[in-house]
Coordinates of C-alpha atoms in Angstrom, one line a residue:
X1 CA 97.5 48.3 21.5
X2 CA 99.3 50.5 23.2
X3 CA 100.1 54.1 21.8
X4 CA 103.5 56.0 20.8
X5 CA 102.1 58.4 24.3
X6 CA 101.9 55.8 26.3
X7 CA 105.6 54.1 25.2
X8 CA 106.7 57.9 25.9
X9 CA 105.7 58.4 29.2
X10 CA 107.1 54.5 30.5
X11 CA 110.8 55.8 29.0
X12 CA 110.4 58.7 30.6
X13 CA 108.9 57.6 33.9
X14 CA 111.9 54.8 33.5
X15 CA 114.7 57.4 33.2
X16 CA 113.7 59.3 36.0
X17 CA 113.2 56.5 38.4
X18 CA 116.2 55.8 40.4
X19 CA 114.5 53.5 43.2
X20 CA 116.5 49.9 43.4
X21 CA 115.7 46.7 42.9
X22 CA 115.2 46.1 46.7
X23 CA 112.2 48.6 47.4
X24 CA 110.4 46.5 45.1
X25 CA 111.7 43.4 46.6
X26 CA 110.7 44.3 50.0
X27 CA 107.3 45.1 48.7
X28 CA 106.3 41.9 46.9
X29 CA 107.5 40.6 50.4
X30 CA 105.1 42.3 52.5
X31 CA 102.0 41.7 49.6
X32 CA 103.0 37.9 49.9
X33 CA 103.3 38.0 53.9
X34 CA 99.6 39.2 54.0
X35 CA 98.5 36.9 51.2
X36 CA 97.3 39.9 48.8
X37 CA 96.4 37.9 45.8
X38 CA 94.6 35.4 47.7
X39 CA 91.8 38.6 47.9
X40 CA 91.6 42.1 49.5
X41 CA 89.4 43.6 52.6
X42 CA 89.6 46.2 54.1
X43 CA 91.4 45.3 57.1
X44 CA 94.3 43.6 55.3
X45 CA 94.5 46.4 52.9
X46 CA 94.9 48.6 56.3
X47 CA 97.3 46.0 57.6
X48 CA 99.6 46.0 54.1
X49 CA 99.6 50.0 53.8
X50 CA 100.9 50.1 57.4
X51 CA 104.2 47.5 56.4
X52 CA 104.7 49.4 53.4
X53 CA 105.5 52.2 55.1
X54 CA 105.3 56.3 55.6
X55 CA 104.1 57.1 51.8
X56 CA 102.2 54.4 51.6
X57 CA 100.3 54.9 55.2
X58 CA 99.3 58.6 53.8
X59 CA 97.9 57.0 50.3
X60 CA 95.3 55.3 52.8
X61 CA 95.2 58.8 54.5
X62 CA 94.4 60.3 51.2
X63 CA 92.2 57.7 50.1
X64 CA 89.9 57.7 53.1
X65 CA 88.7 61.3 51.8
X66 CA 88.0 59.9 48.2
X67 CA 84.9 57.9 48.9
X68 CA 84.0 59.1 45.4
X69 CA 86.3 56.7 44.5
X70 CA 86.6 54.2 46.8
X71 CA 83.9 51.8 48.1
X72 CA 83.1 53.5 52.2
X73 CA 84.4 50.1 53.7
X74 CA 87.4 51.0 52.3
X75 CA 87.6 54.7 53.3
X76 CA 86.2 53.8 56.8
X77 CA 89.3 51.5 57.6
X78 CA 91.4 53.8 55.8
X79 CA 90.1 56.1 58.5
X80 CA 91.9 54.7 61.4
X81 CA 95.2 54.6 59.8
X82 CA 97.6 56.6 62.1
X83 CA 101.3 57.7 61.2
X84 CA 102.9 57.1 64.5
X85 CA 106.4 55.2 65.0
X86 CA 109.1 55.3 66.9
X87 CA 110.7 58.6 67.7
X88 CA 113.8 59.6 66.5
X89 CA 117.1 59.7 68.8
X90 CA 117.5 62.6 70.4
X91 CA 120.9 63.6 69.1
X92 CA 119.1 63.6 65.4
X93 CA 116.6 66.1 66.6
X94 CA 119.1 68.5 67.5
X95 CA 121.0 67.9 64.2
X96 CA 118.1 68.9 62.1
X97 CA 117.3 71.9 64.5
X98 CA 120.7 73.3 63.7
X99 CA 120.3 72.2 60.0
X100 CA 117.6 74.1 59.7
X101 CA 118.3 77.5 62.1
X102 CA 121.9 77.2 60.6
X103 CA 123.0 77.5 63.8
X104 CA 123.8 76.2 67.3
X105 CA 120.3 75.3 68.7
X106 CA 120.8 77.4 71.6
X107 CA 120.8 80.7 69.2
X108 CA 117.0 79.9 68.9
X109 CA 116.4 77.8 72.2
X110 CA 117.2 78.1 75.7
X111 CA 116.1 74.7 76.1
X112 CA 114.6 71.4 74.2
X113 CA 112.6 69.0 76.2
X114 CA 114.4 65.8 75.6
X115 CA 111.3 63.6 75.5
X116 CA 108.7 63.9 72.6
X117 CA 105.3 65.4 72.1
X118 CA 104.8 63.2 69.3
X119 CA 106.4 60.9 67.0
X120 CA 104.5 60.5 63.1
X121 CA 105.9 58.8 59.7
X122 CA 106.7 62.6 58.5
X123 CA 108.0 64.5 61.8
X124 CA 108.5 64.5 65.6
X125 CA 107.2 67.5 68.0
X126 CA 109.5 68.5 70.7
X127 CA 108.7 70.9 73.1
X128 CA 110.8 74.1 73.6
X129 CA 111.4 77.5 75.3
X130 CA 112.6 81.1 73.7
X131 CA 115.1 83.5 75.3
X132 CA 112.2 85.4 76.4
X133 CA 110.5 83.0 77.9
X134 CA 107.6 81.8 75.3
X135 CA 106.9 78.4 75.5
X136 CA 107.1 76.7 71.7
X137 CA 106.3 73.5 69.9
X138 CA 109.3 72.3 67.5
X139 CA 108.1 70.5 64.7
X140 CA 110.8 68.4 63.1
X141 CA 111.1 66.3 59.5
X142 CA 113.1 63.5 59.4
X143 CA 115.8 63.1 57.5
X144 CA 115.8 61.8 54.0
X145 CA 111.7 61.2 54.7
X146 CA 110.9 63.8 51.5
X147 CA 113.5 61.5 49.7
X148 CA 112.2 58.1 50.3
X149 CA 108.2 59.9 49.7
X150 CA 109.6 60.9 46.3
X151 CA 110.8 57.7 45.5
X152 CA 108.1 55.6 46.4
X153 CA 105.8 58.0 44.3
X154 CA 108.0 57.7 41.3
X155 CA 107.8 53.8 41.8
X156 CA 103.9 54.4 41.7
X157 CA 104.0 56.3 38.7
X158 CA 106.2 53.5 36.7
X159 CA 104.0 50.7 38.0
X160 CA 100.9 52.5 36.9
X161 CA 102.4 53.5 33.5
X162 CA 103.2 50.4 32.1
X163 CA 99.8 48.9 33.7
X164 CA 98.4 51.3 30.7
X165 CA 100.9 50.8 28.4
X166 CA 100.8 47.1 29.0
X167 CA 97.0 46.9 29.0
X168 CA 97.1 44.4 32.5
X169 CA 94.7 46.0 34.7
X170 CA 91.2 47.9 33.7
X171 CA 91.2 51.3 32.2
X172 CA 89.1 52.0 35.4
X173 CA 91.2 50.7 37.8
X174 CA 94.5 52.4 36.7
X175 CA 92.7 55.9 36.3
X176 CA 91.4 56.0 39.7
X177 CA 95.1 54.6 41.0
X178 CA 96.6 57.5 38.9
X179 CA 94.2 59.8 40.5
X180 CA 95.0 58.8 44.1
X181 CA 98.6 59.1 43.3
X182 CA 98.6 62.3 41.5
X183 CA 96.6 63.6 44.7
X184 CA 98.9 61.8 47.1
X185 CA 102.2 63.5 44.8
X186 CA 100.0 66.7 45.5
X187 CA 99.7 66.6 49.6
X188 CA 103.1 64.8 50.3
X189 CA 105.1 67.7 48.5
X190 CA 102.3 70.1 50.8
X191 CA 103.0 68.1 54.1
X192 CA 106.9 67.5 54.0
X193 CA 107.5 71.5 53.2
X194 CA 106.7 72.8 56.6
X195 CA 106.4 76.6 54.8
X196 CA 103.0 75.3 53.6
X197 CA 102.3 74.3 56.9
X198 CA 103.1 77.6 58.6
X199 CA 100.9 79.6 56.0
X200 CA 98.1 77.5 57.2
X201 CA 98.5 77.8 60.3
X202 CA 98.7 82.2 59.5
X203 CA 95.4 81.9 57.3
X204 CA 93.3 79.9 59.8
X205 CA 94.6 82.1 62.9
X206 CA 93.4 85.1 61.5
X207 CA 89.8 83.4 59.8
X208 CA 88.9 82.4 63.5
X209 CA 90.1 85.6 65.3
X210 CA 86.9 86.8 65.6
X211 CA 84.9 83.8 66.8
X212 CA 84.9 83.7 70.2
X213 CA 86.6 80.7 72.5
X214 CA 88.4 79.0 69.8
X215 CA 91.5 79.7 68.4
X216 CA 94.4 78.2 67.4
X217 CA 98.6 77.6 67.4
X218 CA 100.4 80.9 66.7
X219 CA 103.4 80.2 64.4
X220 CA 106.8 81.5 64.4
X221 CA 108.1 81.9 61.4
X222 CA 111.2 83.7 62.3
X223 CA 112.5 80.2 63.6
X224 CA 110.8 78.3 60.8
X225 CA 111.5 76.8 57.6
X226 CA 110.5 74.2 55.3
X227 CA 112.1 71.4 57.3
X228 CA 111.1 72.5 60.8
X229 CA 108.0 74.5 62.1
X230 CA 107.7 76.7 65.3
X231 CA 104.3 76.9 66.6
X232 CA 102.8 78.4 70.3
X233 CA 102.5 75.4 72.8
X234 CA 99.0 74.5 73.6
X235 CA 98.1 73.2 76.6
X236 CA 95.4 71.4 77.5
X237 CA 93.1 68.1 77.1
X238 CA 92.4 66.4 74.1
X239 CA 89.0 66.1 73.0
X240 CA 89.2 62.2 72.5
X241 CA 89.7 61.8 76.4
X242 CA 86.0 62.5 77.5
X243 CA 86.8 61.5 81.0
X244 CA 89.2 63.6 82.3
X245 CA 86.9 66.6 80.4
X246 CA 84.2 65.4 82.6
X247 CA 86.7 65.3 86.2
X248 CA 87.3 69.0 85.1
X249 CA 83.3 69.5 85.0
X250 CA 83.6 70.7 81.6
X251 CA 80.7 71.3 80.2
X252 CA 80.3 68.9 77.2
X253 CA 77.1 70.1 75.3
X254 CA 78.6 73.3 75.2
X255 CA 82.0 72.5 73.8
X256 CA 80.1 70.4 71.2
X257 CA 78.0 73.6 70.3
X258 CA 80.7 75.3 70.1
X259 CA 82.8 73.1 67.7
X260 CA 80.5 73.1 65.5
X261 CA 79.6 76.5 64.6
X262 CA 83.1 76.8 64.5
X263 CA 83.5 74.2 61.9
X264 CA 80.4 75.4 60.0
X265 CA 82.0 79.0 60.1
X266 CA 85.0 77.7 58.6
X267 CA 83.1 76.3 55.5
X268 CA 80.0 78.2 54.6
X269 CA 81.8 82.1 55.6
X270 CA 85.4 81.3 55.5
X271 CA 86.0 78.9 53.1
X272 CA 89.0 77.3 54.4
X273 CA 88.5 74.5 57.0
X274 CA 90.3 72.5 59.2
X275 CA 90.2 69.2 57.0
X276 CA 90.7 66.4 59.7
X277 CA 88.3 67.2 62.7
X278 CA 89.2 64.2 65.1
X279 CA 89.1 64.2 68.7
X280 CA 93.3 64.0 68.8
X281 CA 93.5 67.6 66.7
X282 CA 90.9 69.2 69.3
X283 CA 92.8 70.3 72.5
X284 CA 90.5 71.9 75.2
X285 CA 92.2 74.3 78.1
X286 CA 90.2 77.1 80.0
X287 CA 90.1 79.5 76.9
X288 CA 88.2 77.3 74.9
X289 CA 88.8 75.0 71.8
X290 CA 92.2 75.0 70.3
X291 CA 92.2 73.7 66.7
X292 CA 95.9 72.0 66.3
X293 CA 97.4 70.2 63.6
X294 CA 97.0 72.1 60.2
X295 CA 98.8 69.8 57.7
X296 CA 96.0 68.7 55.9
X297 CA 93.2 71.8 55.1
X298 CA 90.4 72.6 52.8
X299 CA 89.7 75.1 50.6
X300 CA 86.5 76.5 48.6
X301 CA 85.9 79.3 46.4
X302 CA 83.3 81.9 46.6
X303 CA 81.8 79.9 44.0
X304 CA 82.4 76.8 45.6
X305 CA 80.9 77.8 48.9
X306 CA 77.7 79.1 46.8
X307 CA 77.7 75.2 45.6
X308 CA 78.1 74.0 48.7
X309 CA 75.2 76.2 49.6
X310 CA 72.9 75.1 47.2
X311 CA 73.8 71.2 47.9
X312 CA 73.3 71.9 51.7
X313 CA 69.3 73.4 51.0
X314 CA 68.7 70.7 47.8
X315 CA 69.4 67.9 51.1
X316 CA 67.3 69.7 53.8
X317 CA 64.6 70.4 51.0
X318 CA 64.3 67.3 49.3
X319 CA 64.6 68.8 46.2
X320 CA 66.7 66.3 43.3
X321 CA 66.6 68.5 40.8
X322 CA 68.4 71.5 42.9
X323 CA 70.9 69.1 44.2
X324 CA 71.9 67.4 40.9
X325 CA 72.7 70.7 39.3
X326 CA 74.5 72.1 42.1
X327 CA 76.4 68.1 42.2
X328 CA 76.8 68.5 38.3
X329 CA 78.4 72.4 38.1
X330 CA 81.1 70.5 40.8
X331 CA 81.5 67.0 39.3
X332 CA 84.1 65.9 36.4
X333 CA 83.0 63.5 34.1
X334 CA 85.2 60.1 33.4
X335 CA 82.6 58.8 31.3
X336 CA 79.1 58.2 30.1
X337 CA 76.5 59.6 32.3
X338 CA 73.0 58.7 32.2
X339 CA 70.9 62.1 33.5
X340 CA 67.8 60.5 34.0
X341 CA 69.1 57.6 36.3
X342 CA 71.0 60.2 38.6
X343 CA 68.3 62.5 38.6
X344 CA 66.0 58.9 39.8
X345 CA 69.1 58.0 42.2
X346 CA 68.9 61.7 44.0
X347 CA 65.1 61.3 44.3
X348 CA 65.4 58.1 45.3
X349 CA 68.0 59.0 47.9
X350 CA 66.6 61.8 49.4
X351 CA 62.7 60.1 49.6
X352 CA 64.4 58.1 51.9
X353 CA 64.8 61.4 54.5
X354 CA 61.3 62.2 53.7
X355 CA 59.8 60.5 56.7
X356 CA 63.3 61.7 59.1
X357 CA 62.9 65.0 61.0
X358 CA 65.3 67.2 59.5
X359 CA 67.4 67.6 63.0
X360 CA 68.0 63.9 62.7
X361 CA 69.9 64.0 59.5
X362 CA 73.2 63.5 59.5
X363 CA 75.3 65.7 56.6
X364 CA 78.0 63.8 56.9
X365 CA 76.2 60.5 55.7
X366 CA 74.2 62.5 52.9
X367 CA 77.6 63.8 51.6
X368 CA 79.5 60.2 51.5
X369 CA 76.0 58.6 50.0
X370 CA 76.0 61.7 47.2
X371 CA 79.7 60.8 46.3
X372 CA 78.5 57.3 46.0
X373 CA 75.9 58.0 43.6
X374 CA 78.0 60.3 41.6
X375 CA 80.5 57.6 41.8
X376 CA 78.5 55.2 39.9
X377 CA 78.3 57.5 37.5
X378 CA 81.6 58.1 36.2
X379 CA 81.2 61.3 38.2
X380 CA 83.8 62.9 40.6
X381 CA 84.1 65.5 42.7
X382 CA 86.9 68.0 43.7
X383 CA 89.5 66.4 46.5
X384 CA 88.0 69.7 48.7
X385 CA 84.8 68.7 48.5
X386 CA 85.3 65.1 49.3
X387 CA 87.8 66.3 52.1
X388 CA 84.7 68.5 53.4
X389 CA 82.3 65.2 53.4
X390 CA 84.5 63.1 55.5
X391 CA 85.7 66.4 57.7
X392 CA 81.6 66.6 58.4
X393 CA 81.6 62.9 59.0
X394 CA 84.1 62.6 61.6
X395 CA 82.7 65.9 63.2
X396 CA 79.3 64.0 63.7
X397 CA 81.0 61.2 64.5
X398 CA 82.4 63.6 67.7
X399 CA 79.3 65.2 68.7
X400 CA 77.3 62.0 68.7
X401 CA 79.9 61.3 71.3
X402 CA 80.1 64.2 73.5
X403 CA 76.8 65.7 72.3
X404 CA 74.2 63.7 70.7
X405 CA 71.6 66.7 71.0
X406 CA 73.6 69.1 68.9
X407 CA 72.4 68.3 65.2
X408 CA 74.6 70.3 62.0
X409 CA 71.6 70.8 60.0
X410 CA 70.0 73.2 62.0
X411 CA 73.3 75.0 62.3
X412 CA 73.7 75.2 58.5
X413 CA 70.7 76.0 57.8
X414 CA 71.1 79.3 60.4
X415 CA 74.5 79.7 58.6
X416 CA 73.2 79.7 55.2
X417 CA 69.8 82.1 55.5
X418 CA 72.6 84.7 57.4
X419 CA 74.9 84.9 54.3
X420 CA 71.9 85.0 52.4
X421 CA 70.6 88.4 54.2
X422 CA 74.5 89.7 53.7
X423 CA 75.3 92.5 51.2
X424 CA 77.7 90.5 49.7
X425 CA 75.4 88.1 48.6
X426 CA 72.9 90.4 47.9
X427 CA 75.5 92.2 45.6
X428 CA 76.1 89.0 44.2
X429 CA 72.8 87.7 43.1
X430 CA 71.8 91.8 41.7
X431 CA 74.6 91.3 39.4
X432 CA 73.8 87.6 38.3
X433 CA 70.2 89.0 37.7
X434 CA 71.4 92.4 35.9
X435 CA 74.0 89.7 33.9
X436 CA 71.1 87.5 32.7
X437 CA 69.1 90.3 31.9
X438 CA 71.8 91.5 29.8
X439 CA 72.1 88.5 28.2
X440 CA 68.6 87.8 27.6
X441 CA 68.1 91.2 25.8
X442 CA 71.2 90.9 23.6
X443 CA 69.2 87.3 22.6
X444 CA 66.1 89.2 21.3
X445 CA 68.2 91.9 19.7
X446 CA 69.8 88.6 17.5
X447 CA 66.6 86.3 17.4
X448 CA 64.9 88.0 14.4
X449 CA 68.0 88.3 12.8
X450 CA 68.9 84.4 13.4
X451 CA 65.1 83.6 12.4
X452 CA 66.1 85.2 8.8
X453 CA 69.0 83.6 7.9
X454 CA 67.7 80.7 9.1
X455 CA 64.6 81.0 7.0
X456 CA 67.1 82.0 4.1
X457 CA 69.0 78.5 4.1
X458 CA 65.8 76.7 4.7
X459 CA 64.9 78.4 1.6
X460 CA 68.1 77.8 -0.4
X461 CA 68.4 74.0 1.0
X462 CA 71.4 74.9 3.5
X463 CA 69.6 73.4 6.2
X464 CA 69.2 69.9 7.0
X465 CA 67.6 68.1 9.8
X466 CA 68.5 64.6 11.2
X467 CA 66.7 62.3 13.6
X468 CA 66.9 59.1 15.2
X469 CA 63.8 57.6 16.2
X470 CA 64.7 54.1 18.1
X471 CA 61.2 52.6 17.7
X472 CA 59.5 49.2 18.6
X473 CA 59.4 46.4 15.6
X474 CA 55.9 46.4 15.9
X475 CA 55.4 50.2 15.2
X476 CA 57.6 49.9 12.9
X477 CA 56.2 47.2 10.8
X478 CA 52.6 48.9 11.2
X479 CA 54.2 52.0 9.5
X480 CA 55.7 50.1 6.6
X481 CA 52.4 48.8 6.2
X482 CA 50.2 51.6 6.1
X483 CA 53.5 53.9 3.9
X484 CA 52.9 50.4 1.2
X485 CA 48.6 50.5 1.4
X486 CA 49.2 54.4 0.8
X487 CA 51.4 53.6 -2.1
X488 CA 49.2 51.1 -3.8
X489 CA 46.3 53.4 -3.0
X490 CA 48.0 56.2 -5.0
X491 CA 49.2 53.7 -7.8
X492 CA 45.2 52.4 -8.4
X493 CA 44.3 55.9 -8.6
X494 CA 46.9 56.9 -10.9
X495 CA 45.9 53.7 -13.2
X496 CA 42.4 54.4 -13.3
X497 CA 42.9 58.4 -14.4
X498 CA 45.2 57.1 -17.0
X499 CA 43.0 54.4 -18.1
X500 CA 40.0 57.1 -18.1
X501 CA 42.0 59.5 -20.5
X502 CA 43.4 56.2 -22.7
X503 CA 39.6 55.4 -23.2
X504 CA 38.7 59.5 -24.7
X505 CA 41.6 58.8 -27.5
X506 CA 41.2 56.3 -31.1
X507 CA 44.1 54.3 -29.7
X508 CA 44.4 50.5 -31.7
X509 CA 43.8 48.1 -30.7
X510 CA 40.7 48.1 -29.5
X511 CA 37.7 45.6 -28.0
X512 CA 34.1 46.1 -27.8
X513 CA 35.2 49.5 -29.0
X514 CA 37.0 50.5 -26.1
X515 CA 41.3 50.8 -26.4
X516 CA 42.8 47.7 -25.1
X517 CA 45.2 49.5 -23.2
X518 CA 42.5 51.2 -21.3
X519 CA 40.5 48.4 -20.6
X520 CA 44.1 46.7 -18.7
X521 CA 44.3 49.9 -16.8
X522 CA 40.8 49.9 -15.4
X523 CA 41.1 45.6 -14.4
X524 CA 44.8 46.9 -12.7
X525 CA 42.9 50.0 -10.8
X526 CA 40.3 47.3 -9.7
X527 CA 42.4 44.4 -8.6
X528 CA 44.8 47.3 -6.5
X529 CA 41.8 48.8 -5.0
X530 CA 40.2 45.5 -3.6
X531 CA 43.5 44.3 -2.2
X532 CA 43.7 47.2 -0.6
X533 CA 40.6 47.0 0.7
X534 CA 40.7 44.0 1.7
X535 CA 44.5 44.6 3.6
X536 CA 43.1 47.6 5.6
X537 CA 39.9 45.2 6.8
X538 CA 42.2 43.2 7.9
X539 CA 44.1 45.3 9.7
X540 CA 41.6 47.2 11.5
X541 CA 40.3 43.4 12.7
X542 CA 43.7 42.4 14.1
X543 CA 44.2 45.8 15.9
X544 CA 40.6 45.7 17.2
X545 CA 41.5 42.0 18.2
X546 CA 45.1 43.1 20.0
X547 CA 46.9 40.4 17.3
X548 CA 50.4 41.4 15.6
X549 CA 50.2 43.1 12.5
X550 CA 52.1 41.3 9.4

């Protein structure tokens, strides 16, 4: 039944939900065009999300990161999904330029190219020249798009709110919904304010200043806001056309080295990452690699990144137990979780790169198959570190393409023994040894004391101990047995002392001079000692002979 909460949150949900009839109408439209309740794959699901629209094309966006709670057929179609439509007309461009600047466009511009960079669900890219000359990228947001985003959330939200208060779908099923949408409220309010955008796009300029032929967009933020975004144009070709790369005798294996330290740089000593790696975000010009596209990043915390650390060297050392304390000081629990069987899946999982050379393993893979393991049991990770495991996919996905000789491991490994020679993390692990110490000694300062008042209620009958033993039927009718042999044992011995002291006393009535109520005891003692002879015998024979004991 549901619960007074529950009711709560549907009126509430309910008042604040505006969206019409006819959203929902066009919906069950599109879910009965591709036949949705006749069963679900991955394709159609792909397919469906892409009718449904803008918010619903970035849930599959979101959701191919979450492998920790999606099945990886699932997140590997998700994958492909791409936001691109039909540009706006030209005329609305310029009405949201001047919108945002507050101004005639030409106060910023001295001129707009009329055709598109780029056309997405969210925003279009024009490109554009300054006053003095600087050649720009305009980045755009439709109108009423952070409306209709908002809407379709809310609609979510309602949906999944009386699915619990109604009881319809499993508890499972609407908690990992209600995850997916409280992520995707999370992003789309990130993505459609362009001021989030622009501080991104700050941050990761100045983290990769100092490594050396990769940079990325400067922003303008004089000419930004939170509806449009003025980055440096970057010229150049995009990594996903290999060909023309190759025309301009780039050299390939070097781009790929490159790329990745970059990207290893950005996780293990930065902490904040570019979190979608794909060929069509990498431009490539004659200064090197140009990391574009910042709307969706990650970010770890020292602490994190020490994780991250430890999961890296638990996979390259085989070690389960390393790795499933590093996975489990990460992971929130959603339910039971049996220790033993992960700690048996981990071993399991990482006997089987035993016989690889560690240069052939792929990170990626070992992430995604971790959050599957963790998945199974009720375990889930941060959205960062799930966005790091598919950002490391799709990365190997790209050097296998341009550079199948360039393997991550070896470069995270060199990565992690570096921060582990730095003072930082030298200062790091002498205060995490002087803190233990501390806290070990304040332990044996309080032991003796905790050992006396422990005694001291043991002594007054404060303390009580409880156990559960689950044991077999077989042990357990063997102890009954021997606890009821004991017992008769003790009440023969007690008959015949009692008969012995009966038989020193006068008592009446008496035959052949002994007191009758002696003479019972001794025949009681008798009869309880042979039986339980005779019970033991017999036990000891079926327990020699490997029969059940009655």
């Amino acid at each position: 039944m549901a619960t007074f909460k529950e009711f709560l949150r549907v009126a509430e949900i309910t008042v604040k939900d505006k969206t019409s009839g006819k959203r929902m109408k066009e919906i069950r439209q599109i879910l009965l065009k591709h036949h949705a309740m006749s069963g679900l794959t991955p394709e159609k699901a792909v397919a469906i999300l892409e009718d449904l629209g803008p918010t619903y094309v970035k849930i599959g966006q979101i959701a191919s990161n979450r492998s920790d709670l999606l099945p990886k057929g699932y997140c590997d179609a998700f994958e492909k999904l791409r936001a691109d439509v039909p540009p706006m007309p030209f005329d609305t461009v310029i009405e949201r330029i001047e919108a945002s600047l507050d101004a005639p466009w030409q106060a910023a511009f001295s001129s707009i190219a009329k055709e598109p960079l780029g056309s997405a669900s969210i925003a279009q890219v024009h490109k554009a020249t300054t006053h003095d000359g600087t050649v720009v990228a305009v980045k755009v947001r439709r109108p009423g798009i952070a409306q209709q985003m908002a809407e379709d959330i809310t609609l979510m939200k309602h949906l999944l709110a009386l699915a619990e208060f109604s009881n319809i779908a499993p508890n499972g099923l609407v908690l990992t919904a209600d995850d997916l949408v409280s992520e995707l409220e999370r992003t789309t309010a990130e993505e459609v304010d362009f001021s989030i955008e622009l501080e991104n796009l700050k941050r990761f300029h100045e983290e990769i200043e100092d490594q050396r032929g990769v940079t990325s967009p400067l922003p303008f933020p004089e000419y930004s806001s939170d509806s449009m975004l003025v980055m440096e144009f970057v010229s150049g070709t995009l990594l996903d056309d290999k060909s023309a790369l190759e025309a301009q005798g780039k050299d390939l294996a070097a781009i790929g080295e490159r790329l990745a330290q970059s990207y290893v740089t950005q996780v293990v000593d930065d902490g904040f990452f570019h979190a979608d790696p794909h060929p069509g975000n990498i431009v490539i010009n004659d200064g090197g690699i140009v990391w574009i596209d910042l709307g969706m990043t990650g970010s770890l915390t020292a602490n994190e990144r020490a994780i991250v650390s430890k999961v890296f060297r638990g996979v390259a050392t085989g070690d389960p137990y390393a790795l499933k304390d590093a996975l489990l000081s990460l992971a929130k629990a959603d339910g039971p979780v049996d220790h033993s069987m992960l700690l048996e899946q981990m071993s399991t999982m990482l006997a089987s790169y035993a016989s690889t050379d560690l240069s052939d393993i792929n990170i990626g893979t070992a992430f995604v198959d971790v959050i599957e393991i963790l998945r199974t049991q009720n375990l889930t990770l941060p959205p960062s570190f799930t966005m790091l495991a598919r950002g490391f996919l799709t990365l190997e996905g790209v050097l296998t393409d341009i550079a199948p000789s360039i393997n991550i491991v070896d470069i995270v490994s060199v990565h992690v023994k570096k921060q582990m020679k730095t003072l930082s993390y030298i200062e790091g692990k002498a205060q995490d040894l002087l803190l233990n110490a501390a806290e070990s000694a304040e332990a044996m300062t309080t032991l003796p004391t905790q050992l006396s008042h422990t005694l001291d209620m043991l002594d007054r009958g404060q303390l009580k101990v409880s156990m559960d033993m689950d044991l077999p039927r077989d042990i357990k009718g063997a102890i009954y047995q021997v606890a009821s042999l004991l017992a008769l044992s003790l009440i023969s011995a007690g008959l015949f002392v009692g008969s012995s002291i009966v038989c020193t006393t006068p008592m009446q009535p008496q035959i052949f001079g002994v007191p009758l109520l002696g003479a019972l005891g001794y025949l009681g003692a008798f009869v309880l000692g042979v039986y339980v002879i005779v019970r033991a015998v017999s036990i000891r024979h079926r327990q020699v002979n490997d029969e059940k004991i009655r």
